[in-house]
PDB file of C-alpha atoms and ligand atoms in Angstrom:
ATOM      1  CA  UNK A   1       7.589  -9.995  12.781  1.00 49.00           C
ATOM      2  CA  UNK A   2       8.834  -9.904   9.145  1.00 54.00           C
ATOM      3  CA  UNK A   3       9.965 -13.507   9.271  1.00 56.00           C
ATOM      4  CA  UNK A   4       6.804 -15.079   8.904  1.00 93.00           C
ATOM      5  CA  UNK A   5       5.284 -13.007   6.225  1.00 96.00           C
ATOM      6  CA  UNK A   6       3.981 -15.312   3.523  1.00 97.00           C
ATOM      7  CA  UNK A   7       2.687 -12.892   1.107  1.00 98.00           C
ATOM      8  CA  UNK A   8       3.589  -9.317   0.763  1.00 98.00           C
ATOM      9  CA  UNK A   9       1.853  -7.023  -1.763  1.00 98.00           C
ATOM     10  CA  UNK A  10       3.544  -3.485  -2.333  1.00 98.00           C
ATOM     11  CA  UNK A  11       2.574  -0.722  -4.466  1.00 98.00           C
ATOM     12  CA  UNK A  12       0.437  -2.910  -6.636  1.00 98.00           C
ATOM     13  CA  UNK A  13      -1.410  -1.051  -9.541  1.00 98.00           C
ATOM     14  CA  UNK A  14      -3.569  -2.735 -12.125  1.00 97.00           C
ATOM     15  CA  UNK A  15      -5.224  -0.796 -15.006  1.00 97.00           C
ATOM     16  CA  UNK A  16      -7.925  -2.033 -17.485  1.00 95.00           C
ATOM     17  CA  UNK A  17      -7.267   0.125 -20.575  1.00 91.00           C
ATOM     18  CA  UNK A  18      -7.052   3.683 -19.302  1.00 88.00           C
ATOM     19  CA  UNK A  19      -8.792   3.032 -16.064  1.00 94.00           C
ATOM     20  CA  UNK A  20      -6.737   2.357 -12.930  1.00 95.00           C
ATOM     21  CA  UNK A  21      -8.746  -0.233 -11.054  1.00 97.00           C
ATOM     22  CA  UNK A  22      -6.032  -0.816  -8.333  1.00 98.00           C
ATOM     23  CA  UNK A  23      -4.091   2.258  -7.502  1.00 97.00           C
ATOM     24  CA  UNK A  24      -1.101   1.234  -5.439  1.00 97.00           C
ATOM     25  CA  UNK A  25      -2.140  -1.311  -2.843  1.00 98.00           C
ATOM     26  CA  UNK A  26       0.001  -2.648   0.111  1.00 98.00           C
ATOM     27  CA  UNK A  27      -0.746  -5.426   2.412  1.00 98.00           C
ATOM     28  CA  UNK A  28       0.701  -8.558   3.764  1.00 98.00           C
ATOM     29  CA  UNK A  29      -0.537 -12.122   4.979  1.00 98.00           C
ATOM     30  CA  UNK A  30       1.458 -13.831   7.686  1.00 97.00           C
ATOM     31  CA  UNK A  31       1.915 -17.466   8.132  1.00 97.00           C
ATOM     32  CA  UNK A  32      -1.266 -19.031   9.742  1.00 97.00           C
ATOM     33  CA  UNK A  33      -3.400 -15.949   9.345  1.00 97.00           C
ATOM     34  CA  UNK A  34      -6.715 -15.591   7.884  1.00 98.00           C
ATOM     35  CA  UNK A  35      -6.886 -12.067   6.243  1.00 98.00           C
ATOM     36  CA  UNK A  36     -10.031 -10.622   4.788  1.00 98.00           C
ATOM     37  CA  UNK A  37     -10.057  -8.103   2.049  1.00 98.00           C
ATOM     38  CA  UNK A  38     -13.493  -6.391   2.185  1.00 97.00           C
ATOM     39  CA  UNK A  39     -15.033  -3.544   0.317  1.00 94.00           C
ATOM     40  CA  UNK A  40     -17.915  -2.599  -2.051  1.00 90.00           C
ATOM     41  CA  UNK A  41     -18.654  -3.851  -5.479  1.00 89.00           C
ATOM     42  CA  UNK A  42     -16.041  -2.484  -7.879  1.00 92.00           C
ATOM     43  CA  UNK A  43     -13.576  -1.643  -5.092  1.00 95.00           C
ATOM     44  CA  UNK A  44     -10.690  -3.533  -6.873  1.00 96.00           C
ATOM     45  CA  UNK A  45     -10.756  -6.740  -4.630  1.00 96.00           C
ATOM     46  CA  UNK A  46     -10.977  -9.376  -7.321  1.00 95.00           C
ATOM     47  CA  UNK A  47      -8.629  -7.448  -9.416  1.00 96.00           C
ATOM     48  CA  UNK A  48      -6.088  -7.493  -6.639  1.00 97.00           C
ATOM     49  CA  UNK A  49      -6.279 -11.253  -6.110  1.00 96.00           C
ATOM     50  CA  UNK A  50      -6.046 -11.830  -9.905  1.00 94.00           C
ATOM     51  CA  UNK A  51      -2.924  -9.545 -10.055  1.00 95.00           C
ATOM     52  CA  UNK A  52      -1.347 -11.702  -7.198  1.00 96.00           C
ATOM     53  CA  UNK A  53      -1.484 -14.899  -9.238  1.00 93.00           C
ATOM     54  CA  UNK A  54      -0.712 -13.064 -12.523  1.00 92.00           C
ATOM     55  CA  UNK A  55      -4.107 -13.877 -14.019  1.00 90.00           C
ATOM     56  CA  UNK A  56      -4.329 -10.122 -14.544  1.00 93.00           C
ATOM     57  CA  UNK A  57      -1.192  -8.209 -15.425  1.00 93.00           C
ATOM     58  CA  UNK A  58      -0.068  -5.346 -13.120  1.00 94.00           C
ATOM     59  CA  UNK A  59       1.515  -2.116 -14.121  1.00 94.00           C
ATOM     60  CA  UNK A  60       3.379  -1.321 -11.028  1.00 96.00           C
ATOM     61  CA  UNK A  61       4.397  -2.871  -7.740  1.00 97.00           C
ATOM     62  CA  UNK A  62       5.558  -6.273  -6.460  1.00 96.00           C
ATOM     63  CA  UNK A  63       4.113  -9.383  -5.027  1.00 97.00           C
ATOM     64  CA  UNK A  64       6.470 -11.573  -2.819  1.00 97.00           C
ATOM     65  CA  UNK A  65       5.394 -15.069  -1.855  1.00 97.00           C
ATOM     66  CA  UNK A  66       7.701 -16.721   0.741  1.00 96.00           C
ATOM     67  CA  UNK A  67      10.063 -13.806   0.294  1.00 94.00           C
ATOM     68  CA  UNK A  68      10.409 -14.122  -3.466  1.00 94.00           C
ATOM     69  CA  UNK A  69       9.025 -12.020  -6.083  1.00 95.00           C
ATOM     70  CA  UNK A  70       6.532 -14.236  -8.042  1.00 93.00           C
ATOM     71  CA  UNK A  71       6.014 -12.088 -11.201  1.00 85.00           C
ATOM     72  CA  UNK A  72       5.707 -14.035 -14.441  1.00 83.00           C
ATOM     73  CA  UNK A  73       5.137 -17.487 -13.042  1.00 87.00           C
ATOM     74  CA  UNK A  74       2.255 -19.501 -14.261  1.00 84.00           C
ATOM     75  CA  UNK A  75      -0.492 -20.914 -12.094  1.00 83.00           C
ATOM     76  CA  UNK A  76       1.068 -24.412 -12.346  1.00 84.00           C
ATOM     77  CA  UNK A  77       4.273 -23.025 -10.712  1.00 91.00           C
ATOM     78  CA  UNK A  78       2.500 -21.188  -8.157  1.00 94.00           C
ATOM     79  CA  UNK A  79       0.252 -24.259  -7.238  1.00 93.00           C
ATOM     80  CA  UNK A  80       3.532 -26.299  -6.870  1.00 92.00           C
ATOM     81  CA  UNK A  81       4.720 -23.801  -4.397  1.00 95.00           C
ATOM     82  CA  UNK A  82       1.577 -23.888  -2.444  1.00 96.00           C
ATOM     83  CA  UNK A  83      -0.245 -20.735  -3.641  1.00 97.00           C
ATOM     84  CA  UNK A  84      -3.688 -21.810  -4.797  1.00 95.00           C
ATOM     85  CA  UNK A  85      -6.584 -19.552  -5.819  1.00 94.00           C
ATOM     86  CA  UNK A  86     -10.128 -20.443  -6.048  1.00 92.00           C
ATOM     87  CA  UNK A  87     -11.491 -17.846  -8.687  1.00 86.00           C
ATOM     88  CA  UNK A  88     -14.827 -16.041  -8.520  1.00 81.00           C
ATOM     89  CA  UNK A  89     -17.227 -18.071 -10.701  1.00 71.00           C
ATOM     90  CA  UNK A  90     -15.498 -21.344  -9.466  1.00 72.00           C
ATOM     91  CA  UNK A  91     -14.219 -22.796 -12.578  1.00 79.00           C
ATOM     92  CA  UNK A  92     -14.998 -26.463 -12.062  1.00 86.00           C
ATOM     93  CA  UNK A  93     -14.598 -29.045 -14.889  1.00 89.00           C
ATOM     94  CA  UNK A  94     -18.291 -29.298 -15.702  1.00 89.00           C
ATOM     95  CA  UNK A  95     -18.123 -32.488 -17.727  1.00 92.00           C
ATOM     96  CA  UNK A  96     -16.159 -34.375 -14.991  1.00 93.00           C
ATOM     97  CA  UNK A  97     -17.574 -35.930 -11.801  1.00 95.00           C
ATOM     98  CA  UNK A  98     -16.879 -34.636  -8.422  1.00 94.00           C
ATOM     99  CA  UNK A  99     -14.221 -37.193  -7.816  1.00 95.00           C
ATOM    100  CA  UNK A 100     -12.455 -36.552 -11.257  1.00 94.00           C
ATOM    101  CA  UNK A 101     -12.383 -32.802 -10.326  1.00 93.00           C
ATOM    102  CA  UNK A 102     -10.874 -33.492  -6.945  1.00 94.00           C
ATOM    103  CA  UNK A 103      -8.229 -35.765  -8.698  1.00 93.00           C
ATOM    104  CA  UNK A 104      -7.565 -32.938 -11.148  1.00 90.00           C
ATOM    105  CA  UNK A 105      -6.753 -30.720  -8.119  1.00 88.00           C
ATOM    106  CA  UNK A 106      -3.934 -33.094  -7.234  1.00 89.00           C
ATOM    107  CA  UNK A 107      -2.364 -33.180 -10.718  1.00 83.00           C
ATOM    108  CA  UNK A 108       0.909 -31.776  -9.263  1.00 83.00           C
ATOM    109  CA  UNK A 109       1.143 -34.757  -6.996  1.00 83.00           C
ATOM    110  CA  UNK A 110       1.929 -38.425  -7.592  1.00 84.00           C
ATOM    111  CA  UNK A 111       1.463 -39.902  -4.084  1.00 90.00           C
ATOM    112  CA  UNK A 112      -1.715 -42.096  -5.148  1.00 89.00           C
ATOM    113  CA  UNK A 113      -2.379 -43.328  -1.548  1.00 92.00           C
ATOM    114  CA  UNK A 114      -2.255 -39.935   0.006  1.00 92.00           C
ATOM    115  CA  UNK A 115      -4.417 -38.416  -2.711  1.00 94.00           C
ATOM    116  CA  UNK A 116      -7.002 -40.981  -1.843  1.00 94.00           C
ATOM    117  CA  UNK A 117      -6.685 -39.974   1.826  1.00 95.00           C
ATOM    118  CA  UNK A 118      -6.953 -36.257   0.800  1.00 95.00           C
ATOM    119  CA  UNK A 119     -10.125 -36.936  -1.111  1.00 96.00           C
ATOM    120  CA  UNK A 120     -11.533 -38.463   1.978  1.00 96.00           C
ATOM    121  CA  UNK A 121     -10.564 -35.449   3.988  1.00 94.00           C
ATOM    122  CA  UNK A 122     -12.432 -33.231   1.500  1.00 95.00           C
ATOM    123  CA  UNK A 123     -15.448 -35.465   1.774  1.00 96.00           C
ATOM    124  CA  UNK A 124     -15.407 -35.038   5.521  1.00 95.00           C
ATOM    125  CA  UNK A 125     -15.328 -31.287   5.192  1.00 93.00           C
ATOM    126  CA  UNK A 126     -18.010 -31.471   2.505  1.00 93.00           C
ATOM    127  CA  UNK A 127     -20.290 -34.558   2.930  1.00 94.00           C
ATOM    128  CA  UNK A 128     -22.560 -33.300   0.282  1.00 93.00           C
ATOM    129  CA  UNK A 129     -19.647 -33.838  -2.154  1.00 95.00           C
ATOM    130  CA  UNK A 130     -19.329 -37.454  -1.005  1.00 96.00           C
ATOM    131  CA  UNK A 131     -22.907 -38.153  -1.551  1.00 95.00           C
ATOM    132  CA  UNK A 132     -22.731 -36.806  -5.034  1.00 94.00           C
ATOM    133  CA  UNK A 133     -19.272 -37.973  -5.936  1.00 94.00           C
ATOM    134  CA  UNK A 134     -20.340 -39.576  -9.298  1.00 96.00           C
ATOM    135  CA  UNK A 135     -22.453 -36.539 -10.347  1.00 95.00           C
ATOM    136  CA  UNK A 136     -20.949 -34.320 -13.203  1.00 95.00           C
ATOM    137  CA  UNK A 137     -19.838 -30.960 -11.752  1.00 94.00           C
ATOM    138  CA  UNK A 138     -21.880 -28.996 -14.335  1.00 92.00           C
ATOM    139  CA  UNK A 139     -25.063 -30.280 -13.019  1.00 93.00           C
ATOM    140  CA  UNK A 140     -24.555 -29.154  -9.446  1.00 92.00           C
ATOM    141  CA  UNK A 141     -25.975 -26.130  -7.622  1.00 90.00           C
ATOM    142  CA  UNK A 142     -23.849 -22.974  -7.199  1.00 89.00           C
ATOM    143  CA  UNK A 143     -23.250 -23.912  -3.569  1.00 89.00           C
ATOM    144  CA  UNK A 144     -22.121 -27.390  -4.414  1.00 91.00           C
ATOM    145  CA  UNK A 145     -19.778 -26.111  -7.101  1.00 92.00           C
ATOM    146  CA  UNK A 146     -18.240 -23.712  -4.623  1.00 91.00           C
ATOM    147  CA  UNK A 147     -17.663 -26.525  -2.218  1.00 92.00           C
ATOM    148  CA  UNK A 148     -16.083 -28.509  -5.122  1.00 94.00           C
ATOM    149  CA  UNK A 149     -13.805 -25.645  -6.201  1.00 94.00           C
ATOM    150  CA  UNK A 150     -12.568 -25.252  -2.491  1.00 94.00           C
ATOM    151  CA  UNK A 151     -12.137 -29.024  -2.285  1.00 94.00           C
ATOM    152  CA  UNK A 152     -10.206 -29.233  -5.450  1.00 94.00           C
ATOM    153  CA  UNK A 153      -7.897 -26.349  -4.270  1.00 93.00           C
ATOM    154  CA  UNK A 154      -7.217 -28.308  -1.082  1.00 94.00           C
ATOM    155  CA  UNK A 155      -6.241 -31.237  -3.143  1.00 95.00           C
ATOM    156  CA  UNK A 156      -3.071 -29.310  -4.064  1.00 93.00           C
ATOM    157  CA  UNK A 157      -2.215 -28.993  -0.258  1.00 94.00           C
ATOM    158  CA  UNK A 158      -1.949 -25.115  -0.361  1.00 96.00           C
ATOM    159  CA  UNK A 159       0.056 -23.099   2.099  1.00 97.00           C
ATOM    160  CA  UNK A 160      -1.768 -20.122   1.028  1.00 98.00           C
ATOM    161  CA  UNK A 161      -5.399 -20.281  -0.204  1.00 98.00           C
ATOM    162  CA  UNK A 162      -6.785 -17.309  -2.091  1.00 97.00           C
ATOM    163  CA  UNK A 163     -10.550 -17.249  -2.056  1.00 97.00           C
ATOM    164  CA  UNK A 164     -12.453 -14.951  -4.252  1.00 95.00           C
ATOM    165  CA  UNK A 165     -16.021 -14.199  -2.948  1.00 94.00           C
ATOM    166  CA  UNK A 166     -16.844 -17.767  -1.987  1.00 94.00           C
ATOM    167  CA  UNK A 167     -20.240 -16.784  -0.680  1.00 93.00           C
ATOM    168  CA  UNK A 168     -21.468 -14.914  -3.759  1.00 90.00           C
ATOM    169  CA  UNK A 169     -24.661 -15.826  -5.065  1.00 87.00           C
ATOM    170  CA  UNK A 170     -25.408 -18.442  -2.481  1.00 90.00           C
ATOM    171  CA  UNK A 171     -28.604 -19.165  -0.267  1.00 90.00           C
ATOM    172  CA  UNK A 172     -28.154 -18.204   3.331  1.00 91.00           C
ATOM    173  CA  UNK A 173     -27.709 -21.819   4.445  1.00 91.00           C
ATOM    174  CA  UNK A 174     -25.091 -22.343   1.747  1.00 90.00           C
ATOM    175  CA  UNK A 175     -23.273 -19.179   2.991  1.00 93.00           C
ATOM    176  CA  UNK A 176     -23.275 -20.464   6.633  1.00 93.00           C
ATOM    177  CA  UNK A 177     -21.834 -23.719   5.317  1.00 92.00           C
ATOM    178  CA  UNK A 178     -19.039 -22.119   3.125  1.00 93.00           C
ATOM    179  CA  UNK A 179     -17.934 -19.755   5.981  1.00 96.00           C
ATOM    180  CA  UNK A 180     -17.881 -22.569   8.314  1.00 94.00           C
ATOM    181  CA  UNK A 181     -15.512 -24.534   6.155  1.00 93.00           C
ATOM    182  CA  UNK A 182     -13.506 -21.573   5.492  1.00 96.00           C
ATOM    183  CA  UNK A 183     -12.932 -21.372   9.127  1.00 96.00           C
ATOM    184  CA  UNK A 184     -12.218 -25.162   9.413  1.00 94.00           C
ATOM    185  CA  UNK A 185      -9.577 -24.964   6.720  1.00 95.00           C
ATOM    186  CA  UNK A 186      -7.918 -22.092   8.530  1.00 97.00           C
ATOM    187  CA  UNK A 187      -7.984 -24.013  11.786  1.00 95.00           C
ATOM    188  CA  UNK A 188      -6.513 -26.847  10.021  1.00 92.00           C
ATOM    189  CA  UNK A 189      -3.253 -24.671   9.476  1.00 94.00           C
ATOM    190  CA  UNK A 190      -3.887 -23.271   5.897  1.00 97.00           C
ATOM    191  CA  UNK A 191      -3.085 -19.546   5.595  1.00 98.00           C
ATOM    192  CA  UNK A 192      -6.139 -17.890   3.845  1.00 98.00           C
ATOM    193  CA  UNK A 193      -6.601 -14.601   1.969  1.00 98.00           C
ATOM    194  CA  UNK A 194     -10.467 -14.005   1.750  1.00 98.00           C
ATOM    195  CA  UNK A 195     -12.001 -11.594  -0.696  1.00 97.00           C
ATOM    196  CA  UNK A 196     -15.607 -10.963   0.329  1.00 95.00           C
ATOM    197  CA  UNK A 197     -18.331  -8.401  -0.038  1.00 91.00           C
ATOM    198  CA  UNK A 198     -19.984 -10.158   2.950  1.00 93.00           C
ATOM    199  CA  UNK A 199     -17.908  -7.923   5.354  1.00 95.00           C
ATOM    200  CA  UNK A 200     -19.577  -9.095   8.527  1.00 94.00           C
ATOM    201  CA  UNK A 201     -18.889 -12.829   8.066  1.00 95.00           C
ATOM    202  CA  UNK A 202     -15.428 -12.203   6.535  1.00 97.00           C
ATOM    203  CA  UNK A 203     -14.418 -10.038   9.425  1.00 97.00           C
ATOM    204  CA  UNK A 204     -15.780 -12.450  12.194  1.00 96.00           C
ATOM    205  CA  UNK A 205     -13.424 -15.101  10.872  1.00 96.00           C
ATOM    206  CA  UNK A 206     -10.495 -12.914  10.146  1.00 98.00           C
ATOM    207  CA  UNK A 207      -7.257 -12.386  12.339  1.00 97.00           C
ATOM    208  CA  UNK A 208      -6.765  -9.168  10.379  1.00 98.00           C
ATOM    209  CA  UNK A 209      -8.573  -7.248   7.602  1.00 98.00           C
ATOM    210  CA  UNK A 210      -8.153  -4.636   4.946  1.00 98.00           C
ATOM    211  CA  UNK A 211     -10.831  -2.324   3.475  1.00 97.00           C
ATOM    212  CA  UNK A 212     -10.489  -1.446  -0.289  1.00 97.00           C
ATOM    213  CA  UNK A 213     -12.353   1.573  -1.621  1.00 96.00           C
ATOM    214  CA  UNK A 214     -11.916   2.750  -5.223  1.00 96.00           C
ATOM    215  CA  UNK A 215      -8.772   0.859  -5.803  1.00 97.00           C
ATOM    216  CA  UNK A 216      -7.076   1.713  -2.576  1.00 97.00           C
ATOM    217  CA  UNK A 217      -6.603   0.364   0.895  1.00 98.00           C
ATOM    218  CA  UNK A 218      -8.266   2.854   3.269  1.00 97.00           C
ATOM    219  CA  UNK A 219      -8.313   0.865   6.459  1.00 97.00           C
ATOM    220  CA  UNK A 220      -6.833  -2.020   8.107  1.00 97.00           C
ATOM    221  CA  UNK A 221      -6.785  -3.770  11.458  1.00 97.00           C
ATOM    222  CA  UNK A 222      -7.643  -6.785  13.453  1.00 97.00           C
ATOM    223  CA  UNK A 223     -10.856  -8.436  12.330  1.00 97.00           C
ATOM    224  CA  UNK A 224     -12.619  -7.662  15.505  1.00 96.00           C
ATOM    225  CA  UNK A 225     -11.322  -3.964  15.459  1.00 97.00           C
ATOM    226  CA  UNK A 226     -12.661  -3.322  12.046  1.00 97.00           C
ATOM    227  CA  UNK A 227     -16.032  -5.297  12.884  1.00 95.00           C
ATOM    228  CA  UNK A 228     -16.578  -2.729  15.671  1.00 95.00           C
ATOM    229  CA  UNK A 229     -15.324   0.359  13.797  1.00 96.00           C
ATOM    230  CA  UNK A 230     -18.309   2.834  13.340  1.00 94.00           C
ATOM    231  CA  UNK A 231     -17.210   3.823   9.815  1.00 94.00           C
ATOM    232  CA  UNK A 232     -17.007   0.090   8.782  1.00 94.00           C
ATOM    233  CA  UNK A 233     -20.239  -0.608  10.351  1.00 93.00           C
ATOM    234  CA  UNK A 234     -21.817   2.344   8.670  1.00 91.00           C
ATOM    235  CA  UNK A 235     -20.302   1.537   5.191  1.00 91.00           C
ATOM    236  CA  UNK A 236     -20.433  -2.144   4.976  1.00 87.00           C
ATOM    237  CA  UNK A 237     -22.504  -3.613   7.690  1.00 85.00           C
ATOM    238  CA  UNK A 238     -25.723  -1.760   6.881  1.00 76.00           C
ATOM    239  CA  UNK A 239     -25.811   0.248  10.060  1.00 70.00           C
TER     240      UNK A 239
HETATM  241  P1  ATP B   1     -16.792  -7.210  -7.034  1.00 65.36           P
HETATM  242  O1  ATP B   1     -17.136  -7.753  -5.806  1.00 65.36           O
HETATM  243  O2  ATP B   1     -17.974  -6.583  -7.859  1.00 65.36           O
HETATM  244  O3  ATP B   1     -16.000  -8.283  -7.938  1.00 65.36           O
HETATM  245  P2  ATP B   1     -14.285  -5.948  -6.683  1.00 65.36           P
HETATM  246  O4  ATP B   1     -13.985  -5.027  -5.450  1.00 65.36           O
HETATM  247  O5  ATP B   1     -13.793  -7.308  -6.667  1.00 65.36           O
HETATM  248  O6  ATP B   1     -15.820  -6.064  -6.955  1.00 65.36           O
HETATM  249  P3  ATP B   1     -13.044  -5.614  -9.296  1.00 65.36           P
HETATM  250  O7  ATP B   1     -13.809  -6.753  -9.857  1.00 65.36           O
HETATM  251  O8  ATP B   1     -11.629  -5.805  -9.042  1.00 65.36           O
HETATM  252  O9  ATP B   1     -13.866  -5.140  -7.978  1.00 65.36           O
HETATM  253  O10 ATP B   1     -13.290  -4.395 -10.190  1.00 65.36           O
HETATM  254  C1  ATP B   1     -12.553  -3.232  -9.996  1.00 65.36           C
HETATM  255  C2  ATP B   1     -12.943  -2.299 -11.192  1.00 65.36           C
HETATM  256  O11 ATP B   1     -12.221  -2.657 -12.334  1.00 65.36           O
HETATM  257  C3  ATP B   1     -14.429  -1.968 -11.429  1.00 65.36           C
HETATM  258  O12 ATP B   1     -14.474  -0.615 -11.747  1.00 65.36           O
HETATM  259  C4  ATP B   1     -14.688  -2.935 -12.619  1.00 65.36           C
HETATM  260  O13 ATP B   1     -15.649  -2.549 -13.369  1.00 65.36           O
HETATM  261  C5  ATP B   1     -13.266  -2.897 -13.322  1.00 65.36           C
HETATM  262  N1  ATP B   1     -12.997  -4.024 -14.048  1.00 65.36           N
HETATM  263  C6  ATP B   1     -12.872  -5.518 -13.526  1.00 65.36           C
HETATM  264  N2  ATP B   1     -12.672  -6.253 -14.416  1.00 65.36           N
HETATM  265  C7  ATP B   1     -12.510  -5.659 -15.587  1.00 65.36           C
HETATM  266  C8  ATP B   1     -12.212  -6.008 -16.925  1.00 65.36           C
HETATM  267  N3  ATP B   1     -11.935  -7.354 -17.208  1.00 65.36           N
HETATM  268  N4  ATP B   1     -12.177  -5.085 -18.000  1.00 65.36           N
HETATM  269  C9  ATP B   1     -12.367  -3.745 -17.568  1.00 65.36           C
HETATM  270  N5  ATP B   1     -12.634  -3.333 -16.431  1.00 65.36           N
HETATM  271  C10 ATP B   1     -12.805  -4.260 -15.381  1.00 65.36           C
END
């Protein structure tokens, strides 16, 4: 059903100097889906996400969002259209409080009352952020900063949320919490493209998934199908 494809990536290639990190990748994300992009370290997952938002220039291919090619648009323009990325490493404003960071996430909006209401919604998803709302972001733990980065992205009311390795470097309890919230966000109607090295958790949540190896998509299918695939289990689930 072509009608509800929100993001379509075709023939995408990205090089760093002479090294081709992404070698012609095709995939799509439909309205309402949670799609996981999994693969080993260095497979090109993060590079693919960065190329979608133009953070990393591509040398071939096309990215369509809501049917239109989005090449050359700044992060600001994309956020206004509902395409919001939470980068690896998070990038919160370390010298601002949690509340100020969340307000920054709504910088494209000027509906003050609704912004306040959305901050409360973020606090409902992440009670920890509410407890610490006056704390400077830079003094928070890695997991708390990941929560904040996700909360800040939600303040822009995304249609499509791109998450780059949200569980990376977090404690097991924090990993549980982050995946729980990714699931909540999806259940609330946000379409999600999730890049993860934690293949098991990412595929459990996913409607569909893609496996990347050495810059190429080598497998795709329903989340459960990939989760039960012997090759995926052997290569990515430690079996
Ligand atoms: P990871 O989970 O480790 O982030 P990944 O699948 O996201 O892995 P990428 O980060 O996209 O992989 O990296 C793909 C390849 O491109 C790797 O070989 C990596 O070393 C290389 N690479 C990534 N960023 C750069 C950069 N800024 N300059 C040069 N090479 C890079």
